[in-house]
Coordinates of C-alpha atoms in Angstrom, one line a residue:
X1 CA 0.0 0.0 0.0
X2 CA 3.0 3.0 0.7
X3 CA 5.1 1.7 -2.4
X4 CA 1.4 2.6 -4.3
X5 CA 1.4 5.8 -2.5
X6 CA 4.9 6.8 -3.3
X7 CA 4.6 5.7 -6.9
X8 CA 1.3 7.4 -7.4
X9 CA 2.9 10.6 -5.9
X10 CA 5.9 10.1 -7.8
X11 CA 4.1 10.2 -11.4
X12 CA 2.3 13.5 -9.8
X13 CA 5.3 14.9 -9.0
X14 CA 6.3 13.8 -13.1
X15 CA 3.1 15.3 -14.3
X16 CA 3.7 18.6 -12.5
X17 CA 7.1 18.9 -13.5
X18 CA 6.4 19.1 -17.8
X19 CA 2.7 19.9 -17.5
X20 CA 2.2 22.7 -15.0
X21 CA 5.1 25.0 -14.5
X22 CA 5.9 27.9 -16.7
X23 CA 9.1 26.5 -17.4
X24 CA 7.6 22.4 -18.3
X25 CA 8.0 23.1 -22.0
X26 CA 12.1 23.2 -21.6
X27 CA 12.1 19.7 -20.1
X28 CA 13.1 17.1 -22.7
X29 CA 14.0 14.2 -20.4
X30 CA 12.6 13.0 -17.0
X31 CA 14.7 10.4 -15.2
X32 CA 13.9 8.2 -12.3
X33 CA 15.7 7.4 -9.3
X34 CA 19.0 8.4 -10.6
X35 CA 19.9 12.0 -9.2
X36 CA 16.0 12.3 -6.9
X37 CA 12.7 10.3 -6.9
X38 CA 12.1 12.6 -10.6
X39 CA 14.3 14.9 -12.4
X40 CA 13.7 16.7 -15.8
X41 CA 16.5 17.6 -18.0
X42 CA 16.3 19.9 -21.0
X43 CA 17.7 19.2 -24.7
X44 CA 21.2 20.3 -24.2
X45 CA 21.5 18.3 -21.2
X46 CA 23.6 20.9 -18.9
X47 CA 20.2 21.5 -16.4
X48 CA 18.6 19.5 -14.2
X49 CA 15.2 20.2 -12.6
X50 CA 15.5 18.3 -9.2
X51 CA 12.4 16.7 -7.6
X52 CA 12.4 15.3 -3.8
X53 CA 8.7 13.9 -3.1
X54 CA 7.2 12.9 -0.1
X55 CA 3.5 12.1 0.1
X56 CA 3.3 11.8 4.1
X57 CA 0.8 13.4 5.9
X58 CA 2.2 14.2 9.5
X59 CA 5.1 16.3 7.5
X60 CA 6.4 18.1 10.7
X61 CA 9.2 21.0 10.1
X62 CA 12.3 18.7 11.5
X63 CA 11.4 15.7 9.3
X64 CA 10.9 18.2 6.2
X65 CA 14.4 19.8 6.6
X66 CA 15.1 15.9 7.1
X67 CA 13.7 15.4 3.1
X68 CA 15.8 18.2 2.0
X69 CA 18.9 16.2 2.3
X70 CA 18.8 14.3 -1.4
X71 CA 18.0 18.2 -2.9
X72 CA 20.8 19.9 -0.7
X73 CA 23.0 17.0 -1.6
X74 CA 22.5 17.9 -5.2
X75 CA 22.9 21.5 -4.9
X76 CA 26.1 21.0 -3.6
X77 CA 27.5 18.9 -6.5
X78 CA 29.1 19.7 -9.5
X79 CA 26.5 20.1 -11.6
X80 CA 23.9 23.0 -12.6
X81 CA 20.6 21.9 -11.0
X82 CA 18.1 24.5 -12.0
X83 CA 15.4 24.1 -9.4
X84 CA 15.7 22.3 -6.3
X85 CA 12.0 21.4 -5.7
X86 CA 9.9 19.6 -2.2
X87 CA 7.1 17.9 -3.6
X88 CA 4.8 17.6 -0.5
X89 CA 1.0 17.5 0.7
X90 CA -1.0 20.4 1.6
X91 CA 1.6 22.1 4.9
X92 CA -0.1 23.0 7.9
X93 CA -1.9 26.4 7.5
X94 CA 0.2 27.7 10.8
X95 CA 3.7 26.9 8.9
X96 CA 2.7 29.2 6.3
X97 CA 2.7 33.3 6.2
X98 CA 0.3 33.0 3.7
X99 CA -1.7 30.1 4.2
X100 CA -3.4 30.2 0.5
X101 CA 0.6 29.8 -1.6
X102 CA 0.7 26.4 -2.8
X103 CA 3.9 27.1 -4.4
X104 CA 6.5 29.0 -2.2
X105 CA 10.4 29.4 -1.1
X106 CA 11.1 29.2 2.4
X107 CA 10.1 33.7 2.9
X108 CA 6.8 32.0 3.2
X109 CA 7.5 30.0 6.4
X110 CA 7.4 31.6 9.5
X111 CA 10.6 32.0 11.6
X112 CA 9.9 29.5 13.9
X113 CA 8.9 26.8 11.4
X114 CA 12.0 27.8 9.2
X115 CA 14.2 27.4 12.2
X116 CA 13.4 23.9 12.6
X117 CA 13.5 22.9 9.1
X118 CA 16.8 24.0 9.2
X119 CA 18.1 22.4 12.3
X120 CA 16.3 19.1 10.6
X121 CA 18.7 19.4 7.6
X122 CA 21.7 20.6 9.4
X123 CA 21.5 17.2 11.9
X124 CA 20.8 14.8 9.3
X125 CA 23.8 16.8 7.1
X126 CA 26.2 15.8 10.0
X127 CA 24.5 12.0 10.2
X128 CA 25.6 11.7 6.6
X129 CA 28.6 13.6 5.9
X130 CA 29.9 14.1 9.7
X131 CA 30.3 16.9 11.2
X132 CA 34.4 17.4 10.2
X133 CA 33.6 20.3 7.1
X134 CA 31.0 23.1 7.9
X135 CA 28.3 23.2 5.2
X136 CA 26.4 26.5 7.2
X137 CA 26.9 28.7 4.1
X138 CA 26.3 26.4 1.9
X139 CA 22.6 25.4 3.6
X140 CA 22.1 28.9 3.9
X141 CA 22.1 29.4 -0.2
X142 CA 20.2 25.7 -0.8
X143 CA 17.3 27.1 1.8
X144 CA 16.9 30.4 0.0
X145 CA 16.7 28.8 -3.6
X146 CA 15.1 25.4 -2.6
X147 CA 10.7 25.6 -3.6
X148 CA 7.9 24.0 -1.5
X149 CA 5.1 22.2 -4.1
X150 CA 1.9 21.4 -2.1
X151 CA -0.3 18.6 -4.3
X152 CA -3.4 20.0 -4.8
X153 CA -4.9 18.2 -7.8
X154 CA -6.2 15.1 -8.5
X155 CA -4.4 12.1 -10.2
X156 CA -6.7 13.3 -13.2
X157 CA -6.0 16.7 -13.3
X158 CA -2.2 16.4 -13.4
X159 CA -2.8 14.3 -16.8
X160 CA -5.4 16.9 -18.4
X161 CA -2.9 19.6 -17.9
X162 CA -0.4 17.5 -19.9
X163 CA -2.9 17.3 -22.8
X164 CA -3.3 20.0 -25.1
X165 CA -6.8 19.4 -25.7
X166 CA -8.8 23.2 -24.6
X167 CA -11.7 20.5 -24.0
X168 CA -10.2 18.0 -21.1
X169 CA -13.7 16.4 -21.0
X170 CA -13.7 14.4 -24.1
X171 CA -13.0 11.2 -22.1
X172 CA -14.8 10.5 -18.6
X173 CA -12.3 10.0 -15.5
X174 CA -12.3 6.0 -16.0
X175 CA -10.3 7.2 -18.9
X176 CA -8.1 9.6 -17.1
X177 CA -7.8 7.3 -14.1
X178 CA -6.6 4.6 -16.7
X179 CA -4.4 6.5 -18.2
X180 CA -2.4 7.9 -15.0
X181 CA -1.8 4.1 -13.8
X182 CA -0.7 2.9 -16.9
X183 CA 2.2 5.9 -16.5
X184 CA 2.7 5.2 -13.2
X185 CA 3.3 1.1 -14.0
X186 CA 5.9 2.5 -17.0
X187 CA 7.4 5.0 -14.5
X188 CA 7.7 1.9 -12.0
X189 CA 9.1 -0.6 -14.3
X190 CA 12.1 1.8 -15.3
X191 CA 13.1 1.9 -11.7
X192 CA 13.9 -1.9 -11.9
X193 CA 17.4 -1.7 -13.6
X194 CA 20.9 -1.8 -11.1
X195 CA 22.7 1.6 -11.2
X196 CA 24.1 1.0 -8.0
X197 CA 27.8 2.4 -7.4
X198 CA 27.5 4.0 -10.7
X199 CA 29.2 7.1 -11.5
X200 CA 28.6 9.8 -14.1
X201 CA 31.0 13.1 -14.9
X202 CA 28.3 14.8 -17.0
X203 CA 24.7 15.6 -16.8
X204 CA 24.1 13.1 -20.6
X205 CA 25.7 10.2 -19.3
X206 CA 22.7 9.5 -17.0
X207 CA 20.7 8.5 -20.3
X208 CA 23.0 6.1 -20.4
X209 CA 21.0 3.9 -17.4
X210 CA 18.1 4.1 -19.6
X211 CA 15.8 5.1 -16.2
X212 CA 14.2 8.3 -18.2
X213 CA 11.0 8.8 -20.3
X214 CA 11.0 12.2 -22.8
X215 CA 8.3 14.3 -22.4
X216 CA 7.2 13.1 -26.4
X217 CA 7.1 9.4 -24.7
X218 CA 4.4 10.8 -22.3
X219 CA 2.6 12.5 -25.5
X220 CA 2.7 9.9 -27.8
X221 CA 1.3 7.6 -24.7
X222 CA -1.6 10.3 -24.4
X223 CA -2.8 10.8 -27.4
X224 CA -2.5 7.2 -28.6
X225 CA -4.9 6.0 -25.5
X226 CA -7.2 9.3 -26.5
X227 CA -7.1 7.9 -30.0
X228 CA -6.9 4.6 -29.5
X229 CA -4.3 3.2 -31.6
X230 CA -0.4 3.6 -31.9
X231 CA -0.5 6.4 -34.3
X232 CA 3.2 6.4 -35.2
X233 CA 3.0 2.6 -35.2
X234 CA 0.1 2.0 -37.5
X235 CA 1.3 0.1 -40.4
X236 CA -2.0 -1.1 -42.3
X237 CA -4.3 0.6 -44.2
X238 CA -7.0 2.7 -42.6
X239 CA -10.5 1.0 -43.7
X240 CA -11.4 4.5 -44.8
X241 CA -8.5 5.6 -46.0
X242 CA -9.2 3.3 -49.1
X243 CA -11.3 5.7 -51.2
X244 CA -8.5 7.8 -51.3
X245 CA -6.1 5.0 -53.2
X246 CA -8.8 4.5 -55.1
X247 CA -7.6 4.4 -58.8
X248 CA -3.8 4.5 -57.8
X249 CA -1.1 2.3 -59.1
X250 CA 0.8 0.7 -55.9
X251 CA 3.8 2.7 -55.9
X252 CA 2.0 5.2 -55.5
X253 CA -0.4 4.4 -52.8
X254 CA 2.8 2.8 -51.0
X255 CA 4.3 6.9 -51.4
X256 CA 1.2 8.2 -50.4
X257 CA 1.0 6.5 -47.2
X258 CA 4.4 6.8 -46.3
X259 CA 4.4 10.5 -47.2
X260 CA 1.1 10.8 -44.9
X261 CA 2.8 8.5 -41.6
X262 CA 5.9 11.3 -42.3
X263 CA 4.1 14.3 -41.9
X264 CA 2.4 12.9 -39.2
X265 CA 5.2 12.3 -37.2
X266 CA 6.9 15.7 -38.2
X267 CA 3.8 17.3 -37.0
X268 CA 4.3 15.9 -33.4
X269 CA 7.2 16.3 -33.0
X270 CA 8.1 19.4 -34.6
X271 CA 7.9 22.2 -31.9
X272 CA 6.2 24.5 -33.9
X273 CA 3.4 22.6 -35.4
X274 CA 2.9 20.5 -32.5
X275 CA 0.1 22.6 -30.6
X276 CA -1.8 22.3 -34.3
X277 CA -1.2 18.7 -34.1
X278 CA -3.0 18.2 -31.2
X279 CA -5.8 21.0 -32.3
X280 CA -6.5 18.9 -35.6
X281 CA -6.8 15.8 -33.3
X282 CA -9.2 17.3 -31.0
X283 CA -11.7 18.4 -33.5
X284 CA -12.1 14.7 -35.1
X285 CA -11.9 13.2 -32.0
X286 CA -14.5 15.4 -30.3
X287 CA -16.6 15.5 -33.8
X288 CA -16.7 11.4 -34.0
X289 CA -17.3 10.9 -30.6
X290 CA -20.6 13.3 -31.0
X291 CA -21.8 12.0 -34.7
X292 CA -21.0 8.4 -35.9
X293 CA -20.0 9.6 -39.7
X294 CA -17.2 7.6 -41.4
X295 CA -17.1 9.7 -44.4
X296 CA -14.2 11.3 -44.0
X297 CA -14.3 13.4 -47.0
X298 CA -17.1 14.5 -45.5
X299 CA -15.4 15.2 -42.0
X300 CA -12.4 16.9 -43.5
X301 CA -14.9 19.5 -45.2
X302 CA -17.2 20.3 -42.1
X303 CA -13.7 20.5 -39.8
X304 CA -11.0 22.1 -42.0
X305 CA -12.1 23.1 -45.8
X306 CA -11.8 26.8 -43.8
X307 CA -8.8 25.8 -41.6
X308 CA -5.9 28.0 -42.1
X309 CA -2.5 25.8 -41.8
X310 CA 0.1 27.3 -41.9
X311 CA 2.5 24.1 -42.2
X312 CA 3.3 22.8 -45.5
X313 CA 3.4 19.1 -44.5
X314 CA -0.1 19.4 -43.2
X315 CA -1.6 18.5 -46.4
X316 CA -5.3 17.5 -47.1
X317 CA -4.4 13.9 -47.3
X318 CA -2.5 13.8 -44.3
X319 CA -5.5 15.1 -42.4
X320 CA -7.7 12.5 -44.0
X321 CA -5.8 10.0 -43.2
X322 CA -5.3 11.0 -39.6
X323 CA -9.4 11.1 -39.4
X324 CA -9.3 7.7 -40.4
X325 CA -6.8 6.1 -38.2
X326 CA -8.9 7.9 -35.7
X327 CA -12.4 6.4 -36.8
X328 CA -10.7 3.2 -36.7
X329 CA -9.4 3.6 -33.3
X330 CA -12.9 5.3 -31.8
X331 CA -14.7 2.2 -32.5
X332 CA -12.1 -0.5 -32.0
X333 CA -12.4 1.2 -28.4

């Protein structure tokens, strides 16, 4: 029941980290149990968003400054960390100078709270590293730059926020619920390999241990479950994208498919067509779940005979297609 616990807050404290912070569109790369419980790291690999989480409910100050260790550790190492984050339950209101910050530095605990969350990190500091080399400086930066995240949403909510749907209730929570597990069992299962006494000199090497999803994993897991097929893994023929061959010799069906799975994937994961990508997706998915019409000729006009695209690669047939994979992947579910 705790390892459930942990792991569930774990993939919150995932979800949070590339789906609700100003900053989440930097993170390329979120590893597990390598430098914290979660860490994101952006494309050039030289920064490191550090995550310590702790889904305890009696969270008193010593024991907090206690949980600080793993972040302080980290701060004081070689590498350029650029947040040093406590991912936490709701704090007592009387901790807090304002009570209604869910997201705060240390200026928002009062001084007698502060005090003992210091003296909580200092002592287990000294259990650790022993008490030979004086590290007060050194906790006084970490405290000043380390951020408090309360959870306050639901295991649901931190996946809508990760979508890039504008309507999140296109699938019930089951659906949501679902989804969130199935990240959390991934999440889990990269934790299993031995990194034990393992040593790294630069931030890429970690990637080496293979313990890390990219944030385009967590996507492509999205919207494939939203869709209900492995779009970038679809290798037959959509049913209704037959009309469209119609006529063709087989060369050049086999192009126009290929050309149609390429644009698909550059429209994902190119970072400036991705937001249409998902757009496009919403409006089939949200007309086909409304009005059973397979004609996707049809579809294509009502949706996006007006739609201004502004991306070469997003041709009519590619959008056609995509409506069919979709169809396809609607009622298979």
């Amino acid at each position: 029941m705790n390892n459930e616990k942990a792991s569930n807050f774990e993939t919150k404290s995932l979800l949070y980290l590339i789906g609700q912070r100003s900053d989440s569109k930097d993170v390329v790369y979120v590893t597990f149990d390598c430098f914290n419980d979660v860490s994101g790291i952006n494309k050039k690999t030289d920064k490191i968003w550090d995550i310590q989480s702790k889904n305890e409910r009696t969270l008193n100050p010593k024991k907090i400054g206690k949980y600080f260790y793993t972040l302080f550790d980290n701060f004081t190492s070689i590498f350029d960390f650029e947040d040093f984050i406590f991912f936490c339950p709701e704090l007592k209101l009387e901790y807090k100078i304002d009570p209604l910050k869910t997201t705060y530095n240390l200026d928002n605990i009062v001084d007698k709270t502060s005090k003992r969350i210091k003296k909580g990190l200092t002592e287990e500091i000294e259990r650790v590293k022993g008490n030979s080399t004086s590290y007060a400086l050194d906790i006084d930066s970490f405290l000043k730059k380390v951020l408090i995240v309360e959870d306050k949403s639901t295991n649901n909510e931190y996946i809508k926020a990760v979508t890039k749907f504008k309507n999140t209730n296109l699938k019930n929570d089951d659906f949501y619920s679902s989804l969130f597990n199935d990240l959390r069992d991934i999440q889990t299962a990269k934790k299993n390999s031995y990194i034990e006494n393992s040593s790294i000199s630069e931030i890429r090497e970690v990637l080496n241990f293979r313990r890390y999803l990219t944030t385009k994993d967590i996507e492509t897991l999205i919207i494939s479950r939203i869709i209900g097929c492995e779009i970038f893994k679809y290798k037959s023929i959509p049913i209704y994208f037959s009309q469209v061959l119609d006529g063709m010799d087989i060369e050049d069906k086999k192009d126009l498919l290929q050309e149609c799975n390429s644009n698909l994937s550059r429209a994902f994961f190119n970072k400036n067509s991705n937001k249409t990508f998902w757009d496009v997706c919403e409006k089939i998915v949200e007309y086909r779940t409304s009005i059973t019409d397979n004609d996707v000729e049809n579809i294509y006009l009502l949706l996006f005979v007006d739609y201004k695209f502004r991306i070469s690669y997003i041709t009519k047939e590619t959008i056609i297609y995509l409506i069919s994979i979709i169809i396809e992947g609607l009622d298979d579910n």
